[in-house]
C-alpha positions as a printed Julia matrix, in Angstrom:
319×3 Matrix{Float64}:
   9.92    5.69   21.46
  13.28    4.7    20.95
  14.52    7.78   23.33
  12.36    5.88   25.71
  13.6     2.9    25.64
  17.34    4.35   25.92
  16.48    6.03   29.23
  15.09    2.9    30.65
  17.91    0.37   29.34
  20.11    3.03   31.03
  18.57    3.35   34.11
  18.9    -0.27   34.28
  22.18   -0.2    33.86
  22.92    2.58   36.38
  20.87    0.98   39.04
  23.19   -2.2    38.22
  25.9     0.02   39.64
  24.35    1.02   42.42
  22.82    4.9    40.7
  19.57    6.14   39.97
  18.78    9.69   38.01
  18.31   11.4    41.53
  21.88   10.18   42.29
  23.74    7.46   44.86
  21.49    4.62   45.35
  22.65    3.69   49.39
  25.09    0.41   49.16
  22.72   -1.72   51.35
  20.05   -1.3    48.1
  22.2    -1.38   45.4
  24.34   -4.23   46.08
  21.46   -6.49   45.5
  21.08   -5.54   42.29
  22.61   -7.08   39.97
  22.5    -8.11   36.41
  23.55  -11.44   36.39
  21.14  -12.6    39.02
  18.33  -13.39   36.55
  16.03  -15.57   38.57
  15.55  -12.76   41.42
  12.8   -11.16   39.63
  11.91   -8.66   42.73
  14.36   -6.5    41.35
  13.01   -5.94   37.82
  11.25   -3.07   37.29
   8.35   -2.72   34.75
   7.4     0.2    32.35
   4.4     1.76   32.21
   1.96   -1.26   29.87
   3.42   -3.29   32.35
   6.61   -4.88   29.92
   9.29   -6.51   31.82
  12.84   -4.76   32.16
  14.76   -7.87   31.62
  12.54   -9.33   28.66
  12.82   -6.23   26.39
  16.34   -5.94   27.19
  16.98   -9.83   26.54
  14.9    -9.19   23.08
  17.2    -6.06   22.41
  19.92   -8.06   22.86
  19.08  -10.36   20.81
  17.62   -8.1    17.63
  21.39   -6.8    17.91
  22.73   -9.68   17.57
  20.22  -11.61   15.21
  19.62   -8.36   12.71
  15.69   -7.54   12.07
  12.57   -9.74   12.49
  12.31  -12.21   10.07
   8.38  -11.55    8.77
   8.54  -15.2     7.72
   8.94  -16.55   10.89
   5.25  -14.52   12.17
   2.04  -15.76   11.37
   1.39  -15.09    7.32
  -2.17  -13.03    8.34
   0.35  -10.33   10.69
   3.08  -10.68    7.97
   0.68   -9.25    5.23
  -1.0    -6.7     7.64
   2.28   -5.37    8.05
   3.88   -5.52    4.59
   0.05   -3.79    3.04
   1.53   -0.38    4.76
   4.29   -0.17    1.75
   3.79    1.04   -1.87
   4.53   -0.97   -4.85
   8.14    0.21   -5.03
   9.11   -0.7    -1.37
   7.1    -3.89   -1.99
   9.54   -5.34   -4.88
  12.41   -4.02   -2.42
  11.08   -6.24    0.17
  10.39   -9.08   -2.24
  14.46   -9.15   -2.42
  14.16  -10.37    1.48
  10.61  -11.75    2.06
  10.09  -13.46   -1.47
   8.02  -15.81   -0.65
   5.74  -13.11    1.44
   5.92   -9.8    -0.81
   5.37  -12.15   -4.43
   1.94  -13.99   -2.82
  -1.07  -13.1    -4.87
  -3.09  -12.74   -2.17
  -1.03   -9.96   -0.3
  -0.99   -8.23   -4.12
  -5.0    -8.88   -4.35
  -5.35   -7.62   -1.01
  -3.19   -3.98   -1.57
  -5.6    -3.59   -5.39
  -8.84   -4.21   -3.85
  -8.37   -2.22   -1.24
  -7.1     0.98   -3.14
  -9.46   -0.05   -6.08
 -12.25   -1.5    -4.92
 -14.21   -1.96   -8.44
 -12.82   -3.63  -11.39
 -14.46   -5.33  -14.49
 -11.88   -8.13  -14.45
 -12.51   -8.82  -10.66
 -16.07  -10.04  -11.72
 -13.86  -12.28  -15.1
 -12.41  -15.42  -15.24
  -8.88  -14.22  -15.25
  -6.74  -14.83  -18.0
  -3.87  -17.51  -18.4
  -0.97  -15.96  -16.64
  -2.87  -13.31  -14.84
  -1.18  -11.95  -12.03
  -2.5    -9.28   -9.1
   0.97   -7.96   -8.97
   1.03   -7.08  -12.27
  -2.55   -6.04  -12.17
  -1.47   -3.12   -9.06
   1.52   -1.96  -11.31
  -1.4    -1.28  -14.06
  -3.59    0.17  -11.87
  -1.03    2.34  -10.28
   0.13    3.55  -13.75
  -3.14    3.61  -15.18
  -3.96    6.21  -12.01
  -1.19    8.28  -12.46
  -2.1     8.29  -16.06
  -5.64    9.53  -15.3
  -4.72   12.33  -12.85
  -2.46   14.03  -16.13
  -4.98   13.08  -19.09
  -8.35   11.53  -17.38
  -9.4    10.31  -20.97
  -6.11    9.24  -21.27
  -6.15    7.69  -18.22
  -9.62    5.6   -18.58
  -8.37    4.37  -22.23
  -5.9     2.94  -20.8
  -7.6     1.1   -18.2
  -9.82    0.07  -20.84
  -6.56   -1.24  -23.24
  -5.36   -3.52  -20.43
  -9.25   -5.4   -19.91
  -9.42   -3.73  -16.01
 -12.66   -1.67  -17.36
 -15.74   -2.23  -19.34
 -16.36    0.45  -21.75
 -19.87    0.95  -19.96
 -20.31    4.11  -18.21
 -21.79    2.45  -15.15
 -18.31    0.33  -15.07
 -16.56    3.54  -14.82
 -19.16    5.25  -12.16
 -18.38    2.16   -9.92
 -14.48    2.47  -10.17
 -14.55    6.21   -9.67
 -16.84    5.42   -6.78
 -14.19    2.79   -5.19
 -11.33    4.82   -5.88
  -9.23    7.35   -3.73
  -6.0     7.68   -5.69
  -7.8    10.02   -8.78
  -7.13   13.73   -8.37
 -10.16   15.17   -7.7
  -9.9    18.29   -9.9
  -9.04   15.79  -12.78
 -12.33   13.72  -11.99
 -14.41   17.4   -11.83
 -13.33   18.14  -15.26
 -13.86   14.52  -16.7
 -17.39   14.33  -15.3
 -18.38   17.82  -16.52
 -17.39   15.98  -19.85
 -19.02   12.49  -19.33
 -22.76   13.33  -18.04
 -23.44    9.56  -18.41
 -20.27    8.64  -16.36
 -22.14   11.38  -13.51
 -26.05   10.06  -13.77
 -24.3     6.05  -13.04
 -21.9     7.72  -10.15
 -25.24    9.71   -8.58
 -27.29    7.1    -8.31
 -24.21    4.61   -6.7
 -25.03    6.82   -3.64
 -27.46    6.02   -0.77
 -28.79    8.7     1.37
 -31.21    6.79    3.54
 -32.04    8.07    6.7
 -28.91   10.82    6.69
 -29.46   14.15    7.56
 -29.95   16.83    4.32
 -26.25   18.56    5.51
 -24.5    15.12    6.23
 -25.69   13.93    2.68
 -24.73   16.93    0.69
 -21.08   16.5     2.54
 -21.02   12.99    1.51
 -21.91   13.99   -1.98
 -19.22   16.23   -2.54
 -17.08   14.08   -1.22
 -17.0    11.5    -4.04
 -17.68   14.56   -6.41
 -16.14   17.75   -5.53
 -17.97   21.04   -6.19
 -16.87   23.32   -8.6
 -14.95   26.68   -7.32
 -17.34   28.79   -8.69
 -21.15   29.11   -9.23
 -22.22   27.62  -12.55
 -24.48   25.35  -14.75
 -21.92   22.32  -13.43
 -22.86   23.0    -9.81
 -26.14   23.25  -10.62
 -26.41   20.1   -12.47
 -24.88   18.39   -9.11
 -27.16   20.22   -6.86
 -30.38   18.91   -8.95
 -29.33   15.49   -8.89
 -28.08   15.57   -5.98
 -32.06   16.77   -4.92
 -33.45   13.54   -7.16
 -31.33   10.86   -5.24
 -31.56   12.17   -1.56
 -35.9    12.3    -2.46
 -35.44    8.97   -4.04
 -33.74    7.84   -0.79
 -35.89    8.84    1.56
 -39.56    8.53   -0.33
 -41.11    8.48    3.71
 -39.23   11.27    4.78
 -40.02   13.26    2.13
 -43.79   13.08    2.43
 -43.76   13.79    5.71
 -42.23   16.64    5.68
 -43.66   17.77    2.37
 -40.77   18.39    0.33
 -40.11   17.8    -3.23
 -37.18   17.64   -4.97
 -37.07   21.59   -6.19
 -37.49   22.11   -2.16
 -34.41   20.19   -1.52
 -32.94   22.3    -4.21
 -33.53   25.47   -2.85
 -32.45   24.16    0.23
 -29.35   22.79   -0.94
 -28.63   25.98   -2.43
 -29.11   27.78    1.07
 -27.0    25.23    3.0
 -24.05   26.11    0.69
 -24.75   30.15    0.83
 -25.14   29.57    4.73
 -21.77   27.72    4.86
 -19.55   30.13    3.22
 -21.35   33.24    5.48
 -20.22   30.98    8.52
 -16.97   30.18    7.61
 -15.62   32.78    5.45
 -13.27   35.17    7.53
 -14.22   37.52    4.93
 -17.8    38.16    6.59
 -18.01   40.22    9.3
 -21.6    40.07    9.4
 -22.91   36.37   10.34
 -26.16   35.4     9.08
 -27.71   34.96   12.29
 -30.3    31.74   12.85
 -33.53   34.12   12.38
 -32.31   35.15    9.16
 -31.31   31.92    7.74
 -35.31   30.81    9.06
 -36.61   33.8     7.68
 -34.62   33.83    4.11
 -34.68   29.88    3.79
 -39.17   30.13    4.13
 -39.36   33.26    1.81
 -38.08   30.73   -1.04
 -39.29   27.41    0.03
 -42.73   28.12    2.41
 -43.9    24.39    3.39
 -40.89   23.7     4.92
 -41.09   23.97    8.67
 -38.91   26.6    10.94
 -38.43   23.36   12.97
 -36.44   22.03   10.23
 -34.58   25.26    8.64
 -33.68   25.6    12.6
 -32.23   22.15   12.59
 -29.95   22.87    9.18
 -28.84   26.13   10.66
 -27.41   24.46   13.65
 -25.72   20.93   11.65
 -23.57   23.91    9.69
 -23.02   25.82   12.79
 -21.77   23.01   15.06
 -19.87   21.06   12.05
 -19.18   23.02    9.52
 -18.83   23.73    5.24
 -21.01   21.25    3.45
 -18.61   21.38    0.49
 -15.09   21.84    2.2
């Protein structure tokens, strides 16, 4: 971009004297050009979005001279927008400039809820001399905490009053979070089976397709590397929520939760046959049919034919 703007401030200034990138501009054209002539607006020339020659070269001027924009002088709502793009760290550099912008609670409320979207002490009365800023830097630390030691990590959350010691507490910040490393958050909820049951059922599978489910499932809890009794534990309750979901859905099609599982279990097999450059030898849509009804026979070929094609077209349900 700012290449961009060079080349049109000087081709400006070349057709000021009378040049253009082609070369000589005749002296009957460019003699009426000139840049002190700022009411004869025939002469400007727009850029492509249709921004005026003259203005953006006025406003250059004048950031040169003038230094940066000054955040406070735009409204507070574009202010914030643009100041929630930094991290903490750049934040308290900017609050060095912008103090009355980068210390408002609101901006710091804004940046925690938004990274952490479930707290206990967002449903409290907070405390005398509570502070969101303060309450990010514990977050943050409490996260980088958890991705080295997750027990670690959740005690501490737990110390400062951000969590509930209530396993449903910690299923709905897990759920709201982005910022835990997810092979951290495998091994903790291989550990805490409670913590798992509250996260499962924080899930709603209405009306989504078995394939788009199971990706949205391991998602928010990533499956194991290798075949197991954890991935099988996620697979069956994974199978209990998506039925409890869809109670209609299931009756009409006739499929129970062990259906689902078997299913589940084929939609993963199917995946890594599909995308693995390993195999030569693509299970091809007849077999899939044909394999999926030997182990599951109510389901319909309709419907195995309808699976076979979501991994096809979009790909690994656990990538």
């Amino acid at each position: 971009m700012g290449q961009g703007l060079w080349r049109v401030a000087r081709n400006q200034q070349l057709q000021h004297q009378g040049y253009n990138e082609q070369g000589y501009l005749t002296r009957e054209h460019g003699r009426r050009i000139t840049t002190n002539n700022v009411s004869n607006t025939s002469h400007r020339k727009q850029t492509q979005g249709g921004i005026d020659i003259y203005h953006l070269l006025k406003t250059r001027k004048s950031k040169e001279q003038e230094g940066f924009i000054n955040l406070e002088m735009l409204p507070p709502e574009l202010s914030f927008t643009i100041l929630s793009y930094l991290n903490a760290t750049d934040l308290c550099l900017a609050s060095c400039v912008w103090q009355d912008l980068a210390n408002d609670e609101l901006l710091w409320q804004g940046l925690c809820k938004s990274t952490w979207g479930h707290c206990s002490i967002y449903n409290k009365n907070p405390p005398l001399g509570f502070s969101f800023r303060k309450l990010y830097m514990q977050l943050d630390e409490g996260s980088l905490t958890f991705n080295a030691n997750p027990d670690e990590g959740v005690n501490y959350f737990m110390s400062k009053g951000i969590l509930d010691d209530s396993p449903k507490e910690i299923a709905k910040f897990i759920f709201c979070t982005r910022t835990l490393n997810w092979k951290k958050l495998r091994i903790y909820l291989d550990e805490r089976r409670d913590v798992l049951d509250d996260l499962v059922t924080l899930h709603n599978f209405r009306n989504q397709f078995l394939p788009n489910a199971l990706r949205e499932f391991f998602r928010h809890i990533h499956a194991p590397e290798e075949r197991g009794e954890y991935l099988e534990t996620l697979i069956t309750k994974f199978s209990h929520r998506f039925c409890a979901c869809n109670p209609d859905l299931m009756r009409e099609l006739g499929l129970s939760p062990d259906a689902v599982y078997v299913l589940c279990y084929s939609l993963i097999l199917l995946s890594i046959d599909l995308t693995s450059p390993h195999v030569k030898n693509k299970m091809s849509k007849r077999e899939f049919i044909r394999n999926t009804r030997r182990a599951a026979q109510n389901i319909s070929e309709d419907f195995v034919g309808h699976l076979y094609d979501n991994i096809y077209l979009i790909g690994h349900v656990a990538a």
